[in-house]
């Protein structure tokens, strides 16, 4: 199995599963978890773009002869940002879910009549 | 059921198109380093002094981005506090933590804090840095929230640490603007690579970020626990 199928395939699989859970789930926390799966898959995809064949992590040490080539450090720095944003998003989402549960007494979106028009 | 099958087909089709587009246009691992990435890898150590290239990108080359990211985290923590402020506390029968759990966490807590400190001090040498270190510290506090009944960190102290660290970060950026005419410029001496006292302002910024993220995440956990 080549790396492209493994990494691209698994990240696309995670994204697809995330969207599927988010659009078919009935429970609010399930929907949030779907969005988070999408987030994780996207992060994995961005890191996979930066891979260079035979490359090591972009951290140098006292022995520079080991480092023939390194992977692209830019996607890793971007994904660090994206992970933190994901945590912030999950925290806000969970707070809103707790508020909905307190106000309406349910987390099931089929029973939240106030959302319908 | 029909809805689910249709949804699955649509989503599967989306994934298939996405995968085939990526696999054709970006062959895995065959893209050479060029542009800014090649510059960071080749010149990173002599320009900024940090052996961890990702760290020097996050704190210096793309420092503005990180400042925005820290602001987003701050907004999330504040918004969470605002949303959960009016929640009435439910009277629930909470299970008593066992003796083993209580004793273990009491001895483990300082070690977890020490490990977090190690990670943010060595951010420019090893994998890690301010953000993971903050999360490790918050994990220590989370352990205490679960296992100790009376444990309650001072909310005032948490928000004071957070605001102080945030202000200090902006002050470090303005220092670069004043001394080197560039926001967040590396104004301190670079030192010898591969030692703790090297890489100019990177360790300073990561210590600030470690404190800030640690106090913010602890605040988020405390709010979620109380509600």
Coordinates of C-alpha atoms in Angstrom, one line a residue:
Chain A
X1 CA 0.0 0.0 0.0
X2 CA 1.5 3.3 -1.0
X3 CA 1.5 6.3 1.4
X4 CA -0.9 8.3 -0.7
X5 CA -3.7 5.8 -0.4
X6 CA -3.1 5.4 3.3
X7 CA -2.9 9.0 4.4
X8 CA -5.1 10.7 1.8
X9 CA -7.6 7.9 2.0
X10 CA -7.8 7.8 5.7
X11 CA -8.1 11.6 6.0
X12 CA -10.8 11.7 3.4
X13 CA -12.5 8.8 5.1
X14 CA -12.5 10.7 8.4
X15 CA -13.9 13.8 6.8
X16 CA -16.6 11.9 5.0
X17 CA -17.6 10.1 8.2
X18 CA -17.6 13.4 10.0
X19 CA -20.0 15.0 7.5
X20 CA -22.2 11.9 7.5
X21 CA -22.5 11.9 11.3
X22 CA -23.1 15.7 11.4
X23 CA -25.9 15.6 8.8
X24 CA -27.7 12.4 10.0
X25 CA -27.1 12.6 13.8
X26 CA -30.1 13.4 16.0
X27 CA -28.2 14.1 19.2
X28 CA -26.5 17.5 19.5
X29 CA -23.3 16.1 21.0
X30 CA -23.2 13.5 18.2
X31 CA -23.3 16.4 15.7
X32 CA -20.5 18.2 17.5
X33 CA -18.4 15.0 17.4
X34 CA -19.1 14.7 13.7
X35 CA -17.8 18.3 13.2
X36 CA -14.7 17.4 15.3
X37 CA -14.0 14.3 13.1
X38 CA -14.2 16.5 10.0
X39 CA -11.7 18.8 11.7
X40 CA -9.3 15.9 12.5
X41 CA -9.5 14.6 9.0
X42 CA -8.7 18.0 7.5
X43 CA -5.7 18.4 9.8
X44 CA -4.4 15.0 8.8
X45 CA -4.9 15.9 5.1
X46 CA -3.0 19.2 5.5
X47 CA -0.1 17.5 7.1
X48 CA 0.0 14.8 4.5
X49 CA 0.4 17.4 1.8
X50 CA 3.7 18.5 3.4
X51 CA 5.3 15.0 3.4
X52 CA 8.6 14.6 1.5
X53 CA 9.8 11.1 0.6
X54 CA 12.2 9.9 3.3
X55 CA 11.9 13.1 5.2
X56 CA 12.3 13.4 9.0
X57 CA 10.7 15.9 11.4
X58 CA 12.0 19.4 10.9
X59 CA 13.9 19.5 14.2
X60 CA 17.6 19.6 13.9
X61 CA 20.1 18.3 16.4
X62 CA 23.9 18.4 16.9
X63 CA 24.4 15.7 14.2
X64 CA 23.4 17.4 10.9
X65 CA 24.6 14.5 8.8
X66 CA 21.5 12.5 9.7
X67 CA 19.2 15.1 8.1
X68 CA 19.3 14.5 4.4
X69 CA 15.9 16.0 3.9
X70 CA 13.1 17.1 6.2
X71 CA 9.3 17.3 5.7
X72 CA 7.6 20.7 5.0
X73 CA 7.3 22.6 8.3
X74 CA 4.7 25.1 7.2
X75 CA 1.7 22.8 7.1
X76 CA 2.6 21.6 10.6
X77 CA 2.7 25.1 11.9
X78 CA -0.7 25.8 10.3
X79 CA -2.2 22.7 11.8
X80 CA -1.0 23.7 15.2
X81 CA -3.2 26.8 14.8
X82 CA -6.1 24.8 13.4
X83 CA -6.0 22.4 16.4
X84 CA -6.3 25.2 18.9
X85 CA -9.1 26.8 16.9
X86 CA -10.8 23.4 17.0
X87 CA -10.6 23.2 20.8
X88 CA -12.1 26.7 21.1
X89 CA -14.9 25.7 18.7
X90 CA -15.7 22.5 20.7
X91 CA -15.7 24.4 24.0
X92 CA -18.2 27.0 22.6
X93 CA -20.3 24.3 21.0
X94 CA -20.5 22.3 24.2
X95 CA -21.5 25.4 26.2
X96 CA -24.3 26.1 23.7
X97 CA -25.5 22.4 24.0
X98 CA -25.5 22.7 27.8
X99 CA -27.6 25.9 27.5
X100 CA -30.1 24.2 25.1
X101 CA -30.4 21.2 27.5
X102 CA -31.1 23.5 30.4
X103 CA -33.7 25.6 28.5
X104 CA -35.5 22.9 26.6
X105 CA -34.7 19.8 28.6
X106 CA -33.6 17.7 25.6
X107 CA -30.6 17.3 23.3
X108 CA -32.5 15.5 20.5
X109 CA -33.0 17.9 17.6
X110 CA -36.1 16.1 16.5
X111 CA -37.8 17.2 19.7
X112 CA -36.6 20.8 19.7
X113 CA -39.8 22.3 18.3
X114 CA -38.6 25.8 18.6
X115 CA -36.0 25.3 15.9
X116 CA -38.8 24.6 13.3
X117 CA -40.6 27.2 11.3
Chain B
X1 CA -33.7 5.2 6.7
X2 CA -34.0 6.5 3.1
X3 CA -32.7 9.8 4.3
X4 CA -29.6 8.1 5.7
X5 CA -28.9 6.1 2.5
X6 CA -29.2 9.3 0.4
X7 CA -27.0 11.2 2.8
X8 CA -24.4 8.3 2.7
X9 CA -24.4 8.3 -1.1
X10 CA -24.0 12.0 -1.4
X11 CA -21.2 12.1 1.2
X12 CA -19.5 9.1 -0.3
X13 CA -19.6 10.7 -3.8
X14 CA -18.1 13.9 -2.3
X15 CA -15.3 11.9 -0.7
X16 CA -14.6 10.0 -3.9
X17 CA -14.3 13.2 -5.9
X18 CA -12.1 14.8 -3.2
X19 CA -9.8 11.8 -3.1
X20 CA -9.4 11.4 -6.8
X21 CA -8.7 15.2 -7.2
X22 CA -6.0 15.1 -4.4
X23 CA -4.4 11.8 -5.6
X24 CA -4.1 13.1 -9.1
X25 CA -2.9 16.6 -8.4
X26 CA -0.7 16.1 -5.3
X27 CA 1.3 12.9 -5.6
X28 CA 2.2 11.8 -2.1
X29 CA 5.7 12.8 -0.9
X30 CA 6.9 13.9 -4.3
X31 CA 6.6 17.6 -3.9
X32 CA 10.1 19.2 -3.3
X33 CA 10.5 21.9 -0.6
X34 CA 10.5 25.3 -2.3
X35 CA 9.6 28.9 -1.6
X36 CA 9.3 29.8 2.1
X37 CA 9.5 26.2 3.3
X38 CA 13.0 25.8 1.8
X39 CA 14.0 29.1 3.2
X40 CA 12.8 28.2 6.7
X41 CA 14.6 24.8 6.6
X42 CA 17.9 26.2 5.2
X43 CA 18.2 29.5 7.0
X44 CA 16.0 29.0 10.0
X45 CA 18.7 28.1 12.5
X46 CA 21.1 30.9 11.6
X47 CA 18.3 33.5 11.4
X48 CA 16.3 32.7 14.6
X49 CA 18.5 30.2 16.5
X50 CA 15.8 27.6 17.2
X51 CA 16.5 24.0 16.2
X52 CA 12.8 23.2 16.1
X53 CA 11.8 24.9 12.8
X54 CA 8.1 24.6 13.5
X55 CA 8.6 26.6 16.6
X56 CA 10.3 29.4 14.9
X57 CA 7.6 29.5 12.2
X58 CA 4.9 29.5 14.8
X59 CA 6.4 32.2 17.1
X60 CA 8.4 34.4 14.8
X61 CA 7.8 34.0 11.0
X62 CA 4.1 33.7 11.6
X63 CA 3.9 35.3 15.0
X64 CA 1.0 37.5 14.1
X65 CA -1.1 34.5 13.3
X66 CA -0.3 33.0 16.7
X67 CA -1.3 36.2 18.4
X68 CA -4.6 35.9 16.6
X69 CA -5.0 32.3 17.6
X70 CA -4.3 33.1 21.3
X71 CA -7.0 35.8 20.9
X72 CA -9.5 33.3 19.6
X73 CA -8.8 31.0 22.5
X74 CA -9.3 33.9 24.9
X75 CA -12.6 34.7 23.2
X76 CA -13.8 31.1 23.5
X77 CA -12.9 31.0 27.2
X78 CA -14.7 34.3 27.8
X79 CA -17.7 33.3 25.8
X80 CA -18.0 30.0 27.6
X81 CA -17.9 31.8 30.9
X82 CA -20.6 34.2 29.7
X83 CA -22.8 31.4 28.4
X84 CA -22.5 29.3 31.5
X85 CA -22.7 32.1 34.0
X86 CA -26.4 32.0 34.6
X87 CA -26.7 28.2 34.8
X88 CA -28.3 26.9 37.9
X89 CA -26.4 24.2 39.7
X90 CA -28.2 20.9 39.7
X91 CA -28.3 18.9 42.9
X92 CA -26.9 15.7 41.8
X93 CA -25.6 12.7 43.8
X94 CA -22.0 12.7 42.8
X95 CA -20.1 9.4 43.4
X96 CA -17.3 9.6 46.0
X97 CA -13.8 9.3 44.5
X98 CA -12.0 6.2 45.8
X99 CA -9.1 6.4 48.2
X100 CA -6.6 5.1 45.5
X101 CA -7.7 7.8 43.0
X102 CA -7.5 10.6 45.6
X103 CA -4.1 9.7 46.9
X104 CA -2.6 9.0 43.4
X105 CA -3.8 12.3 42.0
X106 CA -2.4 14.2 45.0
X107 CA 1.1 12.9 44.3
X108 CA 0.8 13.0 40.5
X109 CA -0.4 16.6 40.3
X110 CA 3.0 18.3 40.9
X111 CA 4.7 15.9 38.5
X112 CA 2.2 16.7 35.7
X113 CA 2.8 20.5 36.3
X114 CA 6.5 19.9 36.2
X115 CA 6.2 18.0 32.9
X116 CA 4.2 20.8 31.4
X117 CA 6.8 23.3 32.5
X118 CA 9.5 21.2 30.9
X119 CA 7.6 21.1 27.6
X120 CA 7.2 24.8 27.4
X121 CA 10.8 25.7 28.5
X122 CA 12.2 23.2 25.9
X123 CA 9.8 24.3 23.1
X124 CA 12.6 25.5 20.8
X125 CA 14.7 22.3 21.1
X126 CA 12.2 19.4 21.2
X127 CA 8.7 18.7 19.9
X128 CA 6.1 20.6 21.9
X129 CA 5.9 24.2 23.0
X130 CA 3.5 26.5 24.7
X131 CA 0.2 25.1 23.4
X132 CA 0.8 21.4 24.3
X133 CA 2.3 22.4 27.6
X134 CA -0.7 24.5 28.5
X135 CA -3.0 21.5 27.7
X136 CA -0.8 19.2 29.8
X137 CA -1.1 21.6 32.7
X138 CA -4.8 21.8 32.2
X139 CA -4.9 18.0 32.2
X140 CA -3.3 18.0 35.7
X141 CA -6.0 20.4 36.9
X142 CA -8.7 18.2 35.3
X143 CA -7.4 15.2 37.2
X144 CA -7.7 17.2 40.4
X145 CA -11.3 18.3 39.5
X146 CA -12.3 14.7 39.1
X147 CA -10.6 13.2 42.1
X148 CA -10.6 15.8 44.8
X149 CA -14.0 17.1 46.1
X150 CA -12.9 20.3 47.7
X151 CA -10.4 21.3 45.0
X152 CA -11.2 24.7 43.5
X153 CA -8.7 27.0 41.9
X154 CA -9.1 30.8 42.5
X155 CA -11.0 32.2 39.5
X156 CA -9.5 35.6 40.1
X157 CA -6.0 34.2 40.0
X158 CA -6.8 32.3 36.8
X159 CA -8.1 35.3 34.9
X160 CA -5.3 37.5 36.3
X161 CA -2.6 35.1 34.9
X162 CA -4.4 35.0 31.6
X163 CA -4.7 38.7 31.2
X164 CA -1.2 39.3 32.4
X165 CA 0.3 36.8 30.0
X166 CA -1.7 38.2 27.1
X167 CA -0.5 41.7 27.8
X168 CA 3.1 40.5 28.1
X169 CA 2.8 38.9 24.7
X170 CA 1.7 42.1 23.1
X171 CA 4.5 44.0 25.0
X172 CA 7.1 41.5 23.6
X173 CA 5.8 42.3 20.1
X174 CA 5.9 46.0 20.6
X175 CA 9.4 45.7 22.0
X176 CA 10.4 44.2 18.6
X177 CA 8.6 47.1 16.9
X178 CA 10.6 49.6 19.0
X179 CA 14.0 48.0 18.7
X180 CA 14.1 46.3 15.3
X181 CA 11.2 48.1 13.4
X182 CA 9.2 44.9 13.0
X183 CA 6.4 43.5 15.2
X184 CA 7.6 40.4 17.2
X185 CA 11.2 40.7 15.8
X186 CA 13.8 38.6 17.5
X187 CA 15.5 41.3 19.5
X188 CA 17.4 39.2 22.1
X189 CA 20.8 37.5 21.4
X190 CA 20.5 34.2 19.6
X191 CA 23.1 32.2 21.6
X192 CA 24.4 28.8 20.7
X193 CA 21.8 26.5 19.1
X194 CA 20.8 23.3 21.0
X195 CA 21.1 24.9 24.4
X196 CA 18.2 26.1 26.6
X197 CA 19.3 29.7 26.6
X198 CA 19.2 30.2 22.9
X199 CA 16.8 31.3 20.1
X200 CA 16.3 34.9 21.4
X201 CA 12.6 35.6 22.3
X202 CA 11.2 32.2 21.4
X203 CA 11.5 30.6 24.9
X204 CA 10.1 33.8 26.4
X205 CA 7.1 33.8 24.2
X206 CA 6.5 30.1 24.7
X207 CA 6.7 30.5 28.5
X208 CA 4.1 33.3 28.2
X209 CA 1.9 31.1 25.9
X210 CA 2.3 28.2 28.3
X211 CA 0.9 30.2 31.2
X212 CA -1.8 31.7 29.1
X213 CA -3.1 28.5 27.5
X214 CA -2.8 26.6 30.8
X215 CA -4.9 29.2 32.7
X216 CA -7.4 29.4 29.9
X217 CA -7.9 25.7 29.5
X218 CA -8.2 25.3 33.3
X219 CA -10.8 28.1 33.3
X220 CA -12.8 26.3 30.6
X221 CA -12.7 23.1 32.5
X222 CA -13.7 24.8 35.8
X223 CA -16.6 26.4 34.1
X224 CA -17.8 23.2 32.4
X225 CA -17.4 21.3 35.7
X226 CA -19.4 23.8 37.7
X227 CA -22.3 24.1 35.3

